[in-house]
Amino acid sequence: MTDIKVTPLGAGQDVGRSCILLSIGGKNVMLDCGMHMGYNDDRRFPDFTYVAREGRLTDRINCLIISHFHLDHCGALPYMTEMVGYDGPIYMTHPTKAICPILLEDYRKINVERKGDTNFFTSEMIKACMKKVVTVNLHQVIQVDEELEIKAYYAGHVLGAAMFQIRVGQNSVVYTGDYNMTPDRHLGAAWVDKCRPDLLITESTYATTIRDSKRCRERDFLRKVHDCVEKGGKPFDRAYIENPGPMVVFATPGMLHAGLSLQIFKRWAPSEANMVIMPGYCVAGTVGHRILNGARKIELENKQTGIMQLISHCQPRNVLLVHGEAEKMAFLKNKIQEEFGIDCFMPANGETSVIKTRHNIPLDTALNLLKRQLLPAEAENSAQGALLMKGSHMQLTEPAAAFRELGVEEHELRFTCNIQLEEEGRVADTSERIYRVLQR
Amino acid sequence: MKLVCLSDNPSKPCFILFFKGVRIMLDCGLDIKQLLHFVPLLVVPGFQVSKARSWAQGGDRRTRVPDDITQELKDCGGRLLVDGAPEFAIPETDMVELSSLDAILISSYSCMLALPYITEYTGFRGTVYLTEPTLHIGRQYMEELVKYVERNPKSAVASKWKQENIIKSLPAPLRDAINPRQWRKLYTLHDINSALSKVQLVGFSQKVDIFGSLTVTPASSGCCIGSCNWIIQSTFEKICYVAGTSTLTTHPRPMEQAPLKNADILVLSCLTQTPSSLPDPMIGEFCINAAVTVKNGGNVLVPCYASGVTFDLFECLSGHLEQCGLAGVPMYFLSPVSDSTLAYSNIFAEWLSSSKQSKVFLPECPFPHADLLAKGRLKNFSSIHSGLTTDFHTPCVLFAGHPSLRMGDIVHFIELWGGSAANTIIFTEPDFPHLDALAPFLPLAMRVCYCPIDTSLNFSQANKLIRDLRPLHLVVSETYMKPPVLEPLRNDLTIEFEPSPLTYKQGEVLSLPVKRQFETVEMESELASTLEPVEVKPGAAVSMVTASLVSRDNKYILKRLPRSVQSLKKRRSDGTVLWRKPYIFGSPSLQAIVEGLKQQGFTSLKVEENESGSIIHLMKEDSLIQVDGSSTHIICDSEDVRLRLRDVMLKCLKQL
């Protein structure tokens, strides 16, 4: 029986800065390496001193897995690999590797060129960092080392978003990253094997939203834009801030915490004729979050079906919630425990959850023994054999074979008794009778 | 464990493996070579190949073939061909009940073209496993065949000539057609869709569970986009199926060797079909021949498939033409599926070589033909009727299917350009003997070049690979064990291995030399905690286990016996109690026995020792104990004393 330990360095009872430390079968795996949009100080990156107060991260972490390209899942990557120092393998899917450096560069420009941050990673660091990336295909089983293997599943959150199964010996964990259980115009629904992991580490923000039917949302969106333009306003989602006349602008970042979208917002917000449509989730502390909680409220449907669906699909023995708000998590935790009767954890940042695992013990079993036990005549199907243990190797065989294997001889215990019988007739007849009795 | 070989052509293989109660088909190749016995289908409906004549039989009136049969045959360029709807040699379908197949594993798109015959017409209910590029390109290849055949349909299947007594009297090579009575008409688009709906996609290194009995894993084989070798294993046995494999660096992902190591059985197929020519010099020769022809104002005709090496040819030829200052010479690519094969090739980045893959991150298209298409140096058309005529400039290089020269647009261009010595036809596909392919068009004025490019393993590469992989047993085609017919002295063109390989040929059933001895059974931890192992030797312990055995999905679990059962004695089927013999072992010292006896109140002991052991005489009880290493003999008349002596001995011995 070994334990699985999980410590969030970010995204523990919080959204943003996803970074979860997983300890499984003597291996340490870091899941995601994100930044927090709500902070501009040290708190924006995970606290890597937790992993190694001194010395290199490479010696402490066996591998780093990035679930998708959103900055709250990969924004601290160049910081970790180049500024703190990590040279071990980084795994991500092909699309994530293609898009991730573009977003990182964008993020760097905003911080260095607009905000004037000086102690920030450079373009060269982003390039150096991306060179350490190993790409994975969906469903490919990657052997990180002799014992540690990982496998990616489709997560349906954004292009290239993946869930990962991490396995060491019999212990296994599934980490979802962000995922969606309902298909969308260009994205499918998340899918995972019925792999019965010891632990499912799931985010609890996107999984709880159900995408409305595509037609419905598109109609809704277009109607809002039309209404606004007809009223002479400027609905916005990018550029030409000063141009006269109505326009529709799609601008990043989506949480209005910095960059172009925030700039446009500041300029246009004073006019009631203008409109802002927030397409995604906004982290607490961002302007987007404040707007969502303010007068112009846009509905974000919250239903737990996504997570529940995933749990019933992959049948974990334990669930651990990350990437969500504490109250909603607590509610979800109760629901999971009630509905599935399994343990559910929700550690805060820096707090460690210990998950106990139990597994069956594999025995190399002699085929002749197994075949004999499975004969239909022995319907009760109880098996008997000798279990031979040599070091960690266990073999179940016929007892005689086990003794032979060990070079041990069976000890023969014989008894001889003289019994006097008083019977008339010939001796041969008597012995014949006794023989018949014994034969029965 | 058995292996059945269903295909006559080791480069278009089809096997069935019986292993642990599971029936797996390995590849499903279609031997298109038999198509060479048919009259080519022209692109323009109603037209015949210009060299086709009705067959004027000579010879004796009595041995002449009846007229209704000669109508099925045509004399084309001096060769007798069948004038009817084209038919294909499919794998042997009568040897094994194919409806009982559990799975089909496909190694590449070129080894799956017989799939609809198996999945649609045999009652097949299993799953087909293949990679994503194999699915898409395989579909395109199948659709291409269907379109070629349906574009100019021949209504009647010619079958009278196949009668046994007739075929004997026909001239070669038609007389030597292989199993013509088993040939089948081509499947339809509907068959393709239905067959491919039974597919489950897999990625390289994905472990796929088959009914809990076996795990199958595809490993990149480097031969074409998405091509793989298969590793079929249980916990204790490993079989590797190595199909089309290439150790050269071309556009696909390189071959992975490590997963194929240390197999119990390695099945080898799809070695090179042109063992005496190397691909690299052939590509060079191809480029030179093409460039010289266009320089002199002639046209170049390249019979090709719609994917694979054709893409390498575009890349090499365009570079070479540029070097020769012929960048303005247009390249045309004609295939009903050219649009999709070209487009798909550029989105399969993760299945390509690392240099091609790295281009996507720039981002650029991995294949240069995307750029050639954009610049208009390469133009593709689905047929000669789809806009080619308005945009056709000569001299040019024209790539067209089908490489058998029996259907597709290529037939039209041989007729069109064959009369001029300035033009050249260059054969690169190794699937068809080029002289047989060309026979119906002879005589030709056009120059003929033969530059076969087969990137599959050649014999020296295969021998080296086998040495590296060290399988316990090797299984190869019997044709790989002797030199090619045309080069009988080239003993280097054979497979060498110790112990000598098992060989397969069509219609044979091989018993594979794997003896299964073990199976994994899981023991629940609750049961484990009740066990009391006895240390027999340092580091080795034994425990008797009695448990209930649960078997589900081909997995076995040992559980603790329910309490109700625990107390019950095991009975025979007639109800009598089955006596279980206890296992006793150990060789107790004489001193320990004497000590034990004394504790039990036996005092009047007389001990005698001899060479074989010792005898303890219990004077008062008038009993004897003979101890000799591995056996003890107790001679005693009183039942009470006997039981006490037994207990003393058991204390000195170990028991399970």
mmCIF file of C-alpha atoms in Angstrom, chain B residues 208-340:
data_model
loop_
_atom_site.group_PDB
_atom_site.id
_atom_site.type_symbol
_atom_site.label_atom_id
_atom_site.label_comp_id
_atom_site.label_asym_id
_atom_site.label_seq_id
_atom_site.Cartn_x
_atom_site.Cartn_y
_atom_site.Cartn_z
ATOM 1 C CA VAL B 208 -5.099 -1.452 -26.822
ATOM 2 C CA ASP B 209 -6.730 -4.130 -24.725
ATOM 3 C CA ILE B 210 -8.334 -7.037 -26.610
ATOM 4 C CA PHE B 211 -10.904 -8.736 -24.359
ATOM 5 C CA GLY B 212 -8.580 -8.556 -21.368
ATOM 6 C CA SER B 213 -6.511 -11.369 -22.898
ATOM 7 C CA LEU B 214 -4.034 -9.451 -24.950
ATOM 8 C CA THR B 215 -2.605 -6.004 -25.438
ATOM 9 C CA VAL B 216 -1.799 -4.803 -28.933
ATOM 10 C CA THR B 217 0.386 -1.762 -29.576
ATOM 11 C CA PRO B 218 1.296 -0.085 -32.860
ATOM 12 C CA ALA B 219 4.884 1.158 -33.211
ATOM 13 C CA SER B 220 5.989 3.459 -36.023
ATOM 14 C CA SER B 221 7.492 1.545 -38.942
ATOM 15 C CA GLY B 222 8.801 4.473 -41.008
ATOM 16 C CA CYS B 223 7.460 3.137 -44.293
ATOM 17 C CA CYS B 224 4.671 5.584 -45.093
ATOM 18 C CA ILE B 225 2.508 8.121 -43.218
ATOM 19 C CA GLY B 226 0.894 6.400 -40.239
ATOM 20 C CA SER B 227 2.420 2.985 -40.977
ATOM 21 C CA CYS B 228 3.163 0.740 -38.033
ATOM 22 C CA ASN B 229 4.348 -2.608 -36.821
ATOM 23 C CA TRP B 230 2.255 -4.378 -34.207
ATOM 24 C CA ILE B 231 3.276 -5.789 -30.868
ATOM 25 C CA ILE B 232 0.821 -8.386 -29.615
ATOM 26 C CA GLN B 233 1.482 -9.440 -26.065
ATOM 27 C CA SER B 234 0.179 -10.993 -22.911
ATOM 28 C CA THR B 235 2.000 -10.664 -19.594
ATOM 29 C CA PHE B 236 4.299 -13.533 -20.464
ATOM 30 C CA GLU B 237 4.419 -13.825 -24.252
ATOM 31 C CA LYS B 238 5.266 -11.351 -26.976
ATOM 32 C CA ILE B 239 4.673 -11.562 -30.702
ATOM 33 C CA CYS B 240 5.841 -8.870 -33.090
ATOM 34 C CA TYR B 241 4.343 -8.459 -36.512
ATOM 35 C CA VAL B 242 6.766 -6.515 -38.681
ATOM 36 C CA ALA B 243 5.146 -5.403 -41.935
ATOM 37 C CA GLY B 244 6.274 -2.667 -44.328
ATOM 38 C CA THR B 245 9.200 -1.101 -42.502
ATOM 39 C CA SER B 246 11.810 1.390 -43.592
ATOM 40 C CA THR B 247 15.014 2.395 -41.885
ATOM 41 C CA LEU B 248 15.651 5.155 -44.430
ATOM 42 C CA THR B 249 14.943 8.795 -43.753
ATOM 43 C CA THR B 250 12.064 9.874 -45.959
ATOM 44 C CA HIS B 251 8.926 11.811 -44.977
ATOM 45 C CA PRO B 252 7.241 9.486 -42.398
ATOM 46 C CA ARG B 253 8.061 9.235 -38.719
ATOM 47 C CA PRO B 254 11.157 7.082 -38.262
ATOM 48 C CA MET B 255 10.850 3.453 -37.337
ATOM 49 C CA GLU B 256 10.854 2.513 -33.653
ATOM 50 C CA GLN B 257 12.992 -0.525 -32.850
ATOM 51 C CA ALA B 258 12.985 -0.729 -29.067
ATOM 52 C CA PRO B 259 9.382 -2.007 -28.623
ATOM 53 C CA LEU B 260 10.069 -4.902 -31.014
ATOM 54 C CA LYS B 261 12.943 -6.314 -28.997
ATOM 55 C CA ASN B 262 13.028 -9.703 -27.273
ATOM 56 C CA ALA B 263 9.918 -11.153 -28.860
ATOM 57 C CA ASP B 264 9.062 -14.828 -28.611
ATOM 58 C CA ILE B 265 7.952 -14.750 -32.222
ATOM 59 C CA LEU B 266 8.708 -12.219 -34.939
ATOM 60 C CA VAL B 267 6.630 -12.426 -38.124
ATOM 61 C CA LEU B 268 8.258 -10.658 -41.049
ATOM 62 C CA SER B 269 6.529 -9.601 -44.267
ATOM 63 C CA CYS B 270 6.640 -6.805 -46.877
ATOM 64 C CA LEU B 271 10.366 -6.824 -47.573
ATOM 65 C CA THR B 272 11.497 -4.901 -50.637
ATOM 66 C CA GLN B 273 10.083 -6.112 -53.958
ATOM 67 C CA THR B 274 13.132 -4.893 -55.835
ATOM 68 C CA PRO B 275 16.010 -6.276 -53.780
ATOM 69 C CA SER B 276 18.675 -5.438 -56.306
ATOM 70 C CA SER B 277 18.013 -1.694 -56.599
ATOM 71 C CA LEU B 278 18.522 0.862 -53.860
ATOM 72 C CA PRO B 279 15.989 3.697 -53.531
ATOM 73 C CA ASP B 280 18.427 6.617 -53.375
ATOM 74 C CA PRO B 281 20.235 6.071 -56.700
ATOM 75 C CA MET B 282 16.853 5.272 -58.280
ATOM 76 C CA ILE B 283 15.427 8.648 -57.236
ATOM 77 C CA GLY B 284 18.524 10.267 -58.718
ATOM 78 C CA GLU B 285 18.090 8.353 -61.953
ATOM 79 C CA PHE B 286 14.403 9.243 -62.029
ATOM 80 C CA CYS B 287 15.197 12.966 -61.762
ATOM 81 C CA ILE B 288 17.919 12.853 -64.427
ATOM 82 C CA ASN B 289 15.746 10.927 -66.907
ATOM 83 C CA ALA B 290 12.833 13.271 -66.375
ATOM 84 C CA ALA B 291 14.988 16.409 -66.720
ATOM 85 C CA VAL B 292 16.705 15.184 -69.910
ATOM 86 C CA THR B 293 13.368 14.362 -71.502
ATOM 87 C CA VAL B 294 11.748 17.732 -70.821
ATOM 88 C CA LYS B 295 14.934 19.548 -71.813
ATOM 89 C CA ASN B 296 14.638 17.906 -75.230
ATOM 90 C CA GLY B 297 11.007 18.933 -75.465
ATOM 91 C CA GLY B 298 9.470 15.583 -74.572
ATOM 92 C CA ASN B 299 6.869 14.778 -71.967
ATOM 93 C CA VAL B 300 7.399 12.578 -68.952
ATOM 94 C CA LEU B 301 4.741 10.159 -67.794
ATOM 95 C CA VAL B 302 4.966 8.757 -64.261
ATOM 96 C CA PRO B 303 2.476 6.044 -63.287
ATOM 97 C CA CYS B 304 1.959 6.484 -59.542
ATOM 98 C CA TYR B 305 -0.227 5.991 -56.496
ATOM 99 C CA ALA B 306 -1.954 9.016 -54.992
ATOM 100 C CA SER B 307 0.250 9.230 -51.891
ATOM 101 C CA GLY B 308 3.480 7.880 -50.424
ATOM 102 C CA VAL B 309 6.678 7.967 -52.491
ATOM 103 C CA THR B 310 4.864 10.199 -55.009
ATOM 104 C CA PHE B 311 5.277 13.071 -52.520
ATOM 105 C CA ASP B 312 9.026 12.420 -52.310
ATOM 106 C CA LEU B 313 9.152 12.441 -56.111
ATOM 107 C CA PHE B 314 7.477 15.885 -56.229
ATOM 108 C CA GLU B 315 10.018 17.157 -53.723
ATOM 109 C CA CYS B 316 13.123 15.708 -55.385
ATOM 110 C CA LEU B 317 12.078 16.373 -58.965
ATOM 111 C CA SER B 318 11.060 19.992 -58.365
ATOM 112 C CA GLY B 319 14.448 20.616 -56.719
ATOM 113 C CA HIS B 320 16.316 18.929 -59.549
ATOM 114 C CA LEU B 321 14.398 20.775 -62.286
ATOM 115 C CA GLU B 322 15.182 24.038 -60.538
ATOM 116 C CA GLN B 323 18.888 23.176 -60.481
ATOM 117 C CA CYS B 324 18.739 22.408 -64.208
ATOM 118 C CA GLY B 325 17.073 25.722 -64.912
ATOM 119 C CA LEU B 326 13.820 23.980 -65.754
ATOM 120 C CA ALA B 327 11.730 25.406 -62.930
ATOM 121 C CA GLY B 328 9.154 26.541 -65.489
ATOM 122 C CA VAL B 329 8.289 23.001 -66.556
ATOM 123 C CA PRO B 330 4.861 22.218 -65.113
ATOM 124 C CA MET B 331 4.149 19.116 -63.094
ATOM 125 C CA TYR B 332 0.637 17.674 -63.283
ATOM 126 C CA PHE B 333 -0.844 15.235 -60.813
ATOM 127 C CA LEU B 334 -3.952 13.351 -61.921
ATOM 128 C CA SER B 335 -5.982 11.247 -59.549
ATOM 129 C CA PRO B 336 -9.645 11.312 -58.545
ATOM 130 C CA VAL B 337 -8.443 11.754 -54.961
ATOM 131 C CA SER B 338 -5.480 14.084 -55.574
ATOM 132 C CA ASP B 339 -7.237 16.975 -53.813
ATOM 133 C CA SER B 340 -7.641 15.107 -50.587
#
